[in-house]
Amino acid sequence: MAEIILDGDKLRWHRERVAALLAGERVAPLTIDCALTRACSYRCVYCYGQLQHNPGEALSRDVIMRFLDDAAEIGVKAVSFVSDGESTCSPHLYEAILHGKANGLDMALGTNGYLLQDERLEEILPALTYLRFNISAGEPARYAQIHGCAEKCFHKVCNTISQCVRIVRERDLAVTLGMQMVLMPDLADQILPLSRLGASLGVDYLVIKHCSDDEDGSLGVEYDRYDALTPLLEEAEALSTERYRVAVKWSKIRTGNQRIYTQCYGPPLILQMSGSGLVAPCGMFFNEKYARYHIGNISQTPLKELWQGERYWEVMADIASSRFNANRDCGTLCLQHKVNERLWRLRRGEEELPPDQGAEPMHVNFI
């Protein structure tokens, strides 16, 4: 199996586009992280989506298909349905996955899994690069508490994961099956039960990540409590085998709520879009109070036109300027964080992309 990078970036396998960005050229994103709706079937205790409210409706079929056509045309390489909504709430999810794949895009889905239709798994699994289940507990009662749902949801999701594993193994599919835990310090009791559950279900990996918060600390994440969890996290990683990996995002957990960079350079390469259709540099700017960073909405203006327009590049230039300070103006540990770290060092001449690209890792276009 090729290397899977779960705590880092993949920019060195995209040297041409990185070089063009650093030279000041207008480049298309390599990856777009988006949702098809802002609706969700759960009410997770750590939900960042509640901080991202912005006006708009769930995306129509025509808008979604046009977006995927535009993404392929301008040079986007990968689209992940994750972002600020549960895309399984959209009736167009399955067609969208297949349409994006037919366009030559690498497609991925992050989901709580409850509304994922088992009878459609055979159809979409061959079209996905990865399918990630967002699950932060390994015990039914705690699952219900943490995810704001009924205990029956836990059993349905576990069954759906098992069905995915069976299909992938029987058909020898290339799609990677993963689980992700959003770790708040108060959820530490679920680290080991969830790690053991992942092994028993047969997924490829469980990633344990930090919890992002906004600049006001609205979710109340106590970053100074993460250090005390190190022994538990190391014990969880020790459960890894040749077929199953428990991976802790150590770099972000140990970063806390501070960055090494002040300007934001990553969004031109890894863009985010709300389930309302709003296009903004990153998910932390979806809320209406950040309207100064809003570029447009794909329900009104096609993605291609937004990307070609001056507003898009004015916003990108603003967050990359000295007027902007990511340690002051942003929430903590955003999706673009590792890409931003790399681009910061490259721009400052502190490092160069390695001249030898090396073996291509899995999911290379999800940077």
PDB file of C-alpha atoms in Angstrom, residues 137-284:
ATOM      1  CA  ALA A 137     -17.223   7.428  20.318  1.00  0.00           C
ATOM      2  CA  GLY A 138     -16.891   3.670  20.461  1.00  0.00           C
ATOM      3  CA  GLU A 139     -19.750   3.020  22.884  1.00  0.00           C
ATOM      4  CA  PRO A 140     -23.476   3.472  22.064  1.00  0.00           C
ATOM      5  CA  ALA A 141     -24.467   5.627  25.052  1.00  0.00           C
ATOM      6  CA  ARG A 142     -21.517   7.975  24.724  1.00  0.00           C
ATOM      7  CA  TYR A 143     -22.019   8.096  20.957  1.00  0.00           C
ATOM      8  CA  ALA A 144     -25.569   9.344  21.493  1.00  0.00           C
ATOM      9  CA  GLN A 145     -24.397  11.973  23.979  1.00  0.00           C
ATOM     10  CA  ILE A 146     -21.536  13.258  21.874  1.00  0.00           C
ATOM     11  CA  HIS A 147     -23.322  13.265  18.510  1.00  0.00           C
ATOM     12  CA  GLY A 148     -26.704  14.444  19.746  1.00  0.00           C
ATOM     13  CA  CYS A 149     -28.645  11.490  18.371  1.00  0.00           C
ATOM     14  CA  ALA A 150     -30.319   8.239  19.439  1.00  0.00           C
ATOM     15  CA  GLU A 151     -28.291   5.155  20.384  1.00  0.00           C
ATOM     16  CA  LYS A 152     -29.790   3.287  17.432  1.00  0.00           C
ATOM     17  CA  CYS A 153     -27.756   5.552  15.157  1.00  0.00           C
ATOM     18  CA  PHE A 154     -24.545   4.014  16.501  1.00  0.00           C
ATOM     19  CA  HIS A 155     -25.637   0.515  15.496  1.00  0.00           C
ATOM     20  CA  LYS A 156     -26.822   1.617  12.058  1.00  0.00           C
ATOM     21  CA  VAL A 157     -23.543   3.403  11.342  1.00  0.00           C
ATOM     22  CA  CYS A 158     -21.446   0.436  12.494  1.00  0.00           C
ATOM     23  CA  ASN A 159     -23.476  -1.839  10.215  1.00  0.00           C
ATOM     24  CA  THR A 160     -22.977   0.533   7.273  1.00  0.00           C
ATOM     25  CA  ILE A 161     -19.232   0.623   7.893  1.00  0.00           C
ATOM     26  CA  SER A 162     -19.188  -3.177   7.973  1.00  0.00           C
ATOM     27  CA  GLN A 163     -21.076  -3.281   4.679  1.00  0.00           C
ATOM     28  CA  CYS A 164     -18.513  -0.934   3.123  1.00  0.00           C
ATOM     29  CA  VAL A 165     -15.636  -3.098   4.314  1.00  0.00           C
ATOM     30  CA  ARG A 166     -17.286  -6.221   2.897  1.00  0.00           C
ATOM     31  CA  ILE A 167     -17.921  -4.630  -0.504  1.00  0.00           C
ATOM     32  CA  VAL A 168     -14.425  -3.181  -0.778  1.00  0.00           C
ATOM     33  CA  ARG A 169     -12.802  -6.509   0.066  1.00  0.00           C
ATOM     34  CA  GLU A 170     -15.074  -8.603  -2.140  1.00  0.00           C
ATOM     35  CA  ARG A 171     -14.578  -6.313  -5.138  1.00  0.00           C
ATOM     36  CA  ASP A 172     -10.970  -5.388  -4.352  1.00  0.00           C
ATOM     37  CA  LEU A 173     -11.774  -1.684  -4.673  1.00  0.00           C
ATOM     38  CA  ALA A 174      -9.148   1.045  -4.329  1.00  0.00           C
ATOM     39  CA  VAL A 175     -11.240   3.303  -2.080  1.00  0.00           C
ATOM     40  CA  THR A 176      -9.832   3.915   1.397  1.00  0.00           C
ATOM     41  CA  LEU A 177     -12.215   3.472   4.336  1.00  0.00           C
ATOM     42  CA  GLY A 178     -11.481   5.597   7.370  1.00  0.00           C
ATOM     43  CA  MET A 179     -12.939   6.867  10.615  1.00  0.00           C
ATOM     44  CA  GLN A 180     -12.242  10.227  12.247  1.00  0.00           C
ATOM     45  CA  MET A 181     -12.544  11.246  15.873  1.00  0.00           C
ATOM     46  CA  VAL A 182     -12.776  14.922  16.756  1.00  0.00           C
ATOM     47  CA  LEU A 183     -11.092  14.925  20.146  1.00  0.00           C
ATOM     48  CA  MET A 184     -12.079  17.358  22.847  1.00  0.00           C
ATOM     49  CA  PRO A 185     -10.359  16.685  26.194  1.00  0.00           C
ATOM     50  CA  ASP A 186     -13.690  15.691  27.775  1.00  0.00           C
ATOM     51  CA  LEU A 187     -14.050  12.895  25.221  1.00  0.00           C
ATOM     52  CA  ALA A 188     -10.828  11.159  26.246  1.00  0.00           C
ATOM     53  CA  ASP A 189     -12.713   8.154  27.651  1.00  0.00           C
ATOM     54  CA  GLN A 190     -13.632   7.196  24.070  1.00  0.00           C
ATOM     55  CA  ILE A 191     -10.119   7.147  22.614  1.00  0.00           C
ATOM     56  CA  LEU A 192      -9.476   3.463  23.307  1.00  0.00           C
ATOM     57  CA  PRO A 193     -13.022   2.128  22.768  1.00  0.00           C
ATOM     58  CA  LEU A 194     -13.148   3.848  19.386  1.00  0.00           C
ATOM     59  CA  SER A 195      -9.666   2.654  18.431  1.00  0.00           C
ATOM     60  CA  ARG A 196     -10.691  -0.920  19.199  1.00  0.00           C
ATOM     61  CA  LEU A 197     -13.975  -0.478  17.318  1.00  0.00           C
ATOM     62  CA  GLY A 198     -12.126   0.620  14.195  1.00  0.00           C
ATOM     63  CA  ALA A 199     -10.012  -2.521  14.338  1.00  0.00           C
ATOM     64  CA  SER A 200     -13.037  -4.776  14.769  1.00  0.00           C
ATOM     65  CA  LEU A 201     -14.932  -3.137  11.903  1.00  0.00           C
ATOM     66  CA  GLY A 202     -11.998  -3.575   9.538  1.00  0.00           C
ATOM     67  CA  VAL A 203     -11.474  -0.013   8.319  1.00  0.00           C
ATOM     68  CA  ASP A 204      -8.095   1.100   7.010  1.00  0.00           C
ATOM     69  CA  TYR A 205      -7.511   3.780   9.616  1.00  0.00           C
ATOM     70  CA  LEU A 206      -8.800   5.863  12.479  1.00  0.00           C
ATOM     71  CA  VAL A 207      -7.499   9.412  12.649  1.00  0.00           C
ATOM     72  CA  ILE A 208      -7.747  11.274  15.947  1.00  0.00           C
ATOM     73  CA  LYS A 209      -7.696  15.023  15.436  1.00  0.00           C
ATOM     74  CA  HIS A 210      -7.881  18.211  17.471  1.00  0.00           C
ATOM     75  CA  CYS A 211     -11.060  20.265  17.743  1.00  0.00           C
ATOM     76  CA  SER A 212     -11.020  23.618  15.972  1.00  0.00           C
ATOM     77  CA  ASP A 213     -12.533  26.674  17.658  1.00  0.00           C
ATOM     78  CA  ASP A 214     -13.216  30.210  16.482  1.00  0.00           C
ATOM     79  CA  GLU A 215     -11.219  33.280  17.492  1.00  0.00           C
ATOM     80  CA  ASP A 216     -13.654  33.901  20.358  1.00  0.00           C
ATOM     81  CA  GLY A 217     -13.345  30.389  21.785  1.00  0.00           C
ATOM     82  CA  SER A 218     -17.073  29.774  21.320  1.00  0.00           C
ATOM     83  CA  LEU A 219     -16.785  25.985  21.646  1.00  0.00           C
ATOM     84  CA  GLY A 220     -14.691  26.235  24.788  1.00  0.00           C
ATOM     85  CA  VAL A 221     -11.867  23.953  23.641  1.00  0.00           C
ATOM     86  CA  GLU A 222      -9.239  23.776  26.396  1.00  0.00           C
ATOM     87  CA  TYR A 223      -6.064  23.344  24.380  1.00  0.00           C
ATOM     88  CA  ASP A 224      -3.846  23.208  27.464  1.00  0.00           C
ATOM     89  CA  ARG A 225      -5.477  19.896  28.420  1.00  0.00           C
ATOM     90  CA  TYR A 226      -4.356  17.991  25.323  1.00  0.00           C
ATOM     91  CA  ASP A 227      -0.846  17.278  26.664  1.00  0.00           C
ATOM     92  CA  ALA A 228      -2.222  15.141  29.493  1.00  0.00           C
ATOM     93  CA  LEU A 229      -3.839  12.844  26.902  1.00  0.00           C
ATOM     94  CA  THR A 230      -0.499  11.813  25.379  1.00  0.00           C
ATOM     95  CA  PRO A 231      -0.281   8.403  27.161  1.00  0.00           C
ATOM     96  CA  LEU A 232      -3.813   7.470  26.061  1.00  0.00           C
ATOM     97  CA  LEU A 233      -3.138   8.571  22.493  1.00  0.00           C
ATOM     98  CA  GLU A 234       0.112   6.609  22.362  1.00  0.00           C
ATOM     99  CA  GLU A 235      -1.719   3.541  23.671  1.00  0.00           C
ATOM    100  CA  ALA A 236      -4.276   3.983  20.904  1.00  0.00           C
ATOM    101  CA  GLU A 237      -1.597   4.226  18.218  1.00  0.00           C
ATOM    102  CA  ALA A 238      -0.055   1.018  19.561  1.00  0.00           C
ATOM    103  CA  LEU A 239      -3.218  -0.807  18.451  1.00  0.00           C
ATOM    104  CA  SER A 240      -2.149  -0.307  14.822  1.00  0.00           C
ATOM    105  CA  THR A 241      -1.498  -3.414  12.737  1.00  0.00           C
ATOM    106  CA  GLU A 242      -0.390  -4.111   9.163  1.00  0.00           C
ATOM    107  CA  ARG A 243      -4.002  -3.656   8.003  1.00  0.00           C
ATOM    108  CA  TYR A 244      -5.217  -0.990  10.410  1.00  0.00           C
ATOM    109  CA  ARG A 245      -3.666   2.279  11.486  1.00  0.00           C
ATOM    110  CA  VAL A 246      -4.535   4.546  14.388  1.00  0.00           C
ATOM    111  CA  ALA A 247      -3.079   7.949  13.535  1.00  0.00           C
ATOM    112  CA  VAL A 248      -3.012  10.907  15.904  1.00  0.00           C
ATOM    113  CA  LYS A 249      -2.657  14.356  14.322  1.00  0.00           C
ATOM    114  CA  TRP A 250       0.153  15.193  16.711  1.00  0.00           C
ATOM    115  CA  SER A 251       1.300  18.339  14.934  1.00  0.00           C
ATOM    116  CA  LYS A 252      -2.062  20.047  15.324  1.00  0.00           C
ATOM    117  CA  ILE A 253      -2.775  18.716  18.804  1.00  0.00           C
ATOM    118  CA  ARG A 254       0.587  20.035  19.973  1.00  0.00           C
ATOM    119  CA  THR A 255       0.203  23.328  18.116  1.00  0.00           C
ATOM    120  CA  GLY A 256      -2.738  24.370  20.257  1.00  0.00           C
ATOM    121  CA  ASN A 257      -4.259  27.635  19.109  1.00  0.00           C
ATOM    122  CA  GLN A 258      -1.165  29.401  17.741  1.00  0.00           C
ATOM    123  CA  ARG A 259       0.322  29.460  14.248  1.00  0.00           C
ATOM    124  CA  ILE A 260       3.832  30.047  12.950  1.00  0.00           C
ATOM    125  CA  TYR A 261       2.400  32.178  10.119  1.00  0.00           C
ATOM    126  CA  THR A 262       0.469  35.422  10.092  1.00  0.00           C
ATOM    127  CA  GLN A 263      -0.629  35.630   6.448  1.00  0.00           C
ATOM    128  CA  CYS A 264      -2.878  33.042   4.796  1.00  0.00           C
ATOM    129  CA  TYR A 265      -1.552  31.659   1.511  1.00  0.00           C
ATOM    130  CA  GLY A 266      -3.335  28.302   1.253  1.00  0.00           C
ATOM    131  CA  PRO A 267      -6.882  28.963  -0.061  1.00  0.00           C
ATOM    132  CA  PRO A 268      -5.892  29.410  -3.730  1.00  0.00           C
ATOM    133  CA  LEU A 269      -4.779  25.753  -3.570  1.00  0.00           C
ATOM    134  CA  ILE A 270      -7.360  24.352  -1.146  1.00  0.00           C
ATOM    135  CA  LEU A 271     -10.647  26.236  -1.321  1.00  0.00           C
ATOM    136  CA  GLN A 272     -13.796  25.769   0.755  1.00  0.00           C
ATOM    137  CA  MET A 273     -17.448  26.149  -0.140  1.00  0.00           C
ATOM    138  CA  SER A 274     -20.460  26.139   2.172  1.00  0.00           C
ATOM    139  CA  GLY A 275     -23.481  23.893   1.729  1.00  0.00           C
ATOM    140  CA  SER A 276     -25.392  27.108   1.022  1.00  0.00           C
ATOM    141  CA  GLY A 277     -23.316  27.608  -2.126  1.00  0.00           C
ATOM    142  CA  LEU A 278     -21.209  30.373  -0.569  1.00  0.00           C
ATOM    143  CA  VAL A 279     -17.611  30.466  -1.777  1.00  0.00           C
ATOM    144  CA  ALA A 280     -15.106  31.809   0.740  1.00  0.00           C
ATOM    145  CA  PRO A 281     -11.380  31.245   1.253  1.00  0.00           C
ATOM    146  CA  CYS A 282     -12.023  28.887   4.165  1.00  0.00           C
ATOM    147  CA  GLY A 283     -14.790  27.476   6.315  1.00  0.00           C
ATOM    148  CA  MET A 284     -13.909  29.734   9.210  1.00  0.00           C
TER     149      MET A 284
END
